[in-house]
Amino acid sequence: MYGLGIWRGLRVTLKHFVNTYIEDVKWGFRRHIPAEAFPARQGLDARGVFTVEYPDEKLAVPERFRFIPFLVVENYDHPERPGHDWCTSCGICAKVCPPQCIWIVRGEDPETGRPVPEPEEFYIDIDICMNCGLCAEFCPFDAIKMDHDYELASYDRTTAHIFDKARLSKEFRYWQAIAPTRAAEEAEARGGWEHKDVLKAKAKAAKASE
Amino acid sequence: MTDQVPAAENLSPTDEALSVLQNQFPNAVRRDDRDGYSGIVVDPARLVEVATYARDSLGYDYLSSATAVDYLGKGDHLEMVYHAYRTTGGAALVIKAQTDREAATLPSLTPVWPGANFQEREAYDLMGIRFEGHPNLKRILLWEGFHGHPLRKDWKEPYYEQEQKPFDSRWPNGRVVRSEEHNPYGKNVQYPDDFDLDGYTSPAEAAVYEEMNLGVDIRSDLATERMVVSLGPQHPSTHGVFRMVAQINGETIQQLEPVMGYLHRNHEQIGERNTFLQNMPFTDRLDYFCSLSNNLGYAIAVEQLMSLGARYQPPTYRAEVLRVLMAELTRIVNHMVAIGFLLNDLGAFFTPMMYAMIERELILDFFEAVTGSRMMCNYMRFGGTAMDLPERIRGEANLVNDRVRDFNTMEFLRELILERLPRAVDQINEYLTTSEIVTNRCIGVGVLPRADAIALSTAGPVLRASGVAYDVRRAEPYSIYPELEFDVVVRDHGDIYDRYLVRIEEMIESLKILRQILPKLEETQGQPFFAGRGGIYSPRVPAGESYGRVENPKGELGFYIVSDGGQNPWRYHVRAPSFINLTALERMSKGYKIADAVGILGSIDIVLGEVDR
Ligand code: SF4
Ligand code: SF4
């Protein structure tokens, strides 16, 4: 019968329309989705309207989410080396970075001129960064990590979009907070929560005192 | 295909072809005996004959890819490489023809394989090879006044810094400079000597209209008008920046020319500056709906090359399972979006699109939790994948107003594959398939006959809707597809409706594959997802060439890679299915109404990131 297909189609639209209200009734007609309803209304059981009202509600991004990298530094209240860079300026991230947006000045001892394991300067041009995550993947010291803060809009790209070391550095505890599982896995691989070099020095000291 | 030579068992296509061709064309055909290379090198003077013979007598009726390589400093010639296949399946016959760099000329193979049309224009545009006998030899991606041929090895882009990455200026003394400060715009842009930018009008533009008889031509005998209509480049129906120039008579399309290149960024040259690994995230940006299967195609191509060397470890079984899981979910994402946009084009503005988007969002949630990104996944590595599945799909609240969701990954996946997606496909079916508006606008419109579909090198749903059962997953299987059970979807009419139906049925087949993948995922839980030692950012890729291809949702995606044994590919070419499928656009649109052109374009399912590269 002519028109049957259209009727069948319209029924689908109607179902979506009605479902939205059923869901609303079920969760008590609140303007924003209450926190406990979020997994249901934004998951596989979602039936009605499927949008969230950004910025009043946001979907928390998963642990592995990749946005502009940041540099891990020791917690600012760390007993021995507060704020110390985890980065050793080995340069691997600058080499793997596909659009070549990482710039590093290797640290040097002013007296001897020998390289020291802390970068003097570290820049990322975030206009160019493609958020690929390769730097974080290949850093041997777990010193560069992908961030979760995607709200970076600014008014002027020529001045605001080259992030320097100060802007890039974040405490280790921040990494633990945004990616607890990953941080724990990495700590296990390193053999402790400390930086690789610290652990090595500790092991060496322990051996010497034996 | 009358006197077809039976395919000899266990003989590589090269050996098989050589045994015949060397008798037929003595002195004109020889084996390509460079290390790591395969195929035959043909004397340009006999190229057309050899190609015709290969097509008619050897059965290589389908030209997959045609591209050029610049061997500057390695013999100093340009080489055209053709990958021809049989639509009955099997490996490629690789045909090569060499020409001098200075006066690069080769005979055009467009008369033999019409699918070479756009690809030869691309080679002319980017490599500067003239093709004699080509029906419409002009630039395709760049504008007509462009100076030079950017894929040649001696061409330098604006902001050129160094031949190959990684750049020395980044470390250990990397004091940041913006590239535009370092090299102000204009300084490195070359124009032809007699060029005047202000007074410039594009000859190509004029030619498009001239060929079509610009202007209104009122014919006294008929009460219709002939005129040229330009659709796009900024138009919602063109799926991006893409333009169609159509000559219509009354409302009927008489001629149609796609105009593209607005999004061209010389992807292939960027790829040649990059190291092998650095290309991986760039492949995401080709067909940005299908980044995971793009990744897979590239990984396969490079793994093929790596397998020539010693100490190569193929991807682990777990990795293959993960790869197929991702590739098939990607197919569903793509077809959902393709159908949604097709309906948009037909006038059902955004309601079906939104329903398709909901399911896509859920799959993307999964991608995001696994790979770290919804669209730019960058997930495959040479020898496996970057990461395993996480235990839970969960976010940590970090920003103000963040709302947390928390699912068990395997449960999420199971419910997604076994319940949610099948229901969604059913819903689309119920919603659209029998709708009279859809059937009226789609059935019998934009017909592409079987023979033309093959000749024009179309691929994917477009090819299969025209009655050709050609699917790379079956024709030349890769990964673990041989052990999976699924059917190749074929339809016979070659119209918009069949292309739509093929997509629906392919989603159903993909779900079938995914149901077989689920138990495999559980069996292989905890097994290594990467072969060999991780953490190697510059794998050794031996010298040679490889052509890795996968059945992408939009059609056959191929990567032709030449390595000289260094850290960077010498040549990196992408056989983009959307680009080559457009070769058939004119054939499909001729004789239909101008209003149908939009639907026909929608049914090809193009994405401009891949067309323009
Ligand atoms: S790879 Fe890691 S340690 Fe090396 S320079 Fe980069 S951030 Fe620093
Ligand atoms: S995320 Fe990718 S593009 Fe961005 S800095 Fe790291 S390696 Fe470079």
JSON list of C-alpha atoms and ligand atoms in Angstrom, two decimals, chain A residues 67-69 93 96-102 124 128-136 144 146, ligand 2:
[
{"chain": "A", "resi": 67, "resn": "PHE", "atom": "CA", "xyz": [44.95, 16.35, 24.53]},
{"chain": "A", "resi": 68, "resn": "ILE", "atom": "CA", "xyz": [47.95, 18.69, 24.48]},
{"chain": "A", "resi": 69, "resn": "PRO", "atom": "CA", "xyz": [50.75, 17.08, 26.51]},
{"chain": "A", "resi": 93, "resn": "CYS", "atom": "CA", "xyz": [59.70, 13.07, 22.27]},
{"chain": "A", "resi": 96, "resn": "VAL", "atom": "CA", "xyz": [59.03, 11.16, 17.42]},
{"chain": "A", "resi": 97, "resn": "CYS", "atom": "CA", "xyz": [56.70, 14.14, 17.30]},
{"chain": "A", "resi": 98, "resn": "PRO", "atom": "CA", "xyz": [55.12, 13.94, 13.83]},
{"chain": "A", "resi": 99, "resn": "PRO", "atom": "CA", "xyz": [54.50, 17.66, 13.24]},
{"chain": "A", "resi": 100, "resn": "GLN", "atom": "CA", "xyz": [57.71, 18.55, 15.08]},
{"chain": "A", "resi": 101, "resn": "CYS", "atom": "CA", "xyz": [56.10, 20.92, 17.54]},
{"chain": "A", "resi": 102, "resn": "ILE", "atom": "CA", "xyz": [58.31, 20.12, 20.54]},
{"chain": "A", "resi": 124, "resn": "ILE", "atom": "CA", "xyz": [55.20, 22.95, 22.65]},
{"chain": "A", "resi": 128, "resn": "ILE", "atom": "CA", "xyz": [50.71, 22.50, 15.59]},
{"chain": "A", "resi": 129, "resn": "CYS", "atom": "CA", "xyz": [50.38, 19.64, 18.05]},
{"chain": "A", "resi": 130, "resn": "MET", "atom": "CA", "xyz": [48.10, 17.00, 16.56]},
{"chain": "A", "resi": 131, "resn": "ASN", "atom": "CA", "xyz": [47.35, 15.30, 19.89]},
{"chain": "A", "resi": 132, "resn": "CYS", "atom": "CA", "xyz": [48.70, 12.03, 18.61]},
{"chain": "A", "resi": 133, "resn": "GLY", "atom": "CA", "xyz": [50.20, 10.93, 21.92]},
{"chain": "A", "resi": 134, "resn": "LEU", "atom": "CA", "xyz": [53.39, 9.54, 20.46]},
{"chain": "A", "resi": 135, "resn": "CYS", "atom": "CA", "xyz": [55.54, 11.71, 22.74]},
{"chain": "A", "resi": 136, "resn": "ALA", "atom": "CA", "xyz": [53.86, 10.25, 25.81]},
{"chain": "A", "resi": 144, "resn": "ILE", "atom": "CA", "xyz": [55.41, 13.78, 29.34]},
{"chain": "A", "resi": 146, "resn": "MET", "atom": "CA", "xyz": [48.62, 13.69, 27.59]},
{"chain": "C", "resi": 2, "resn": "SF4", "atom": "S1", "xyz": [50.94, 14.75, 21.07]},
{"chain": "C", "resi": 2, "resn": "SF4", "atom": "FE1", "xyz": [51.96, 14.24, 19.15]},
{"chain": "C", "resi": 2, "resn": "SF4", "atom": "S2", "xyz": [51.98, 16.17, 18.07]},
{"chain": "C", "resi": 2, "resn": "SF4", "atom": "FE2", "xyz": [51.57, 16.68, 20.18]},
{"chain": "C", "resi": 2, "resn": "SF4", "atom": "S3", "xyz": [53.53, 17.07, 21.08]},
{"chain": "C", "resi": 2, "resn": "SF4", "atom": "FE3", "xyz": [53.13, 14.92, 21.42]},
{"chain": "C", "resi": 2, "resn": "SF4", "atom": "S4", "xyz": [54.08, 13.88, 19.68]},
{"chain": "C", "resi": 2, "resn": "SF4", "atom": "FE4", "xyz": [53.91, 16.03, 19.15]}
]
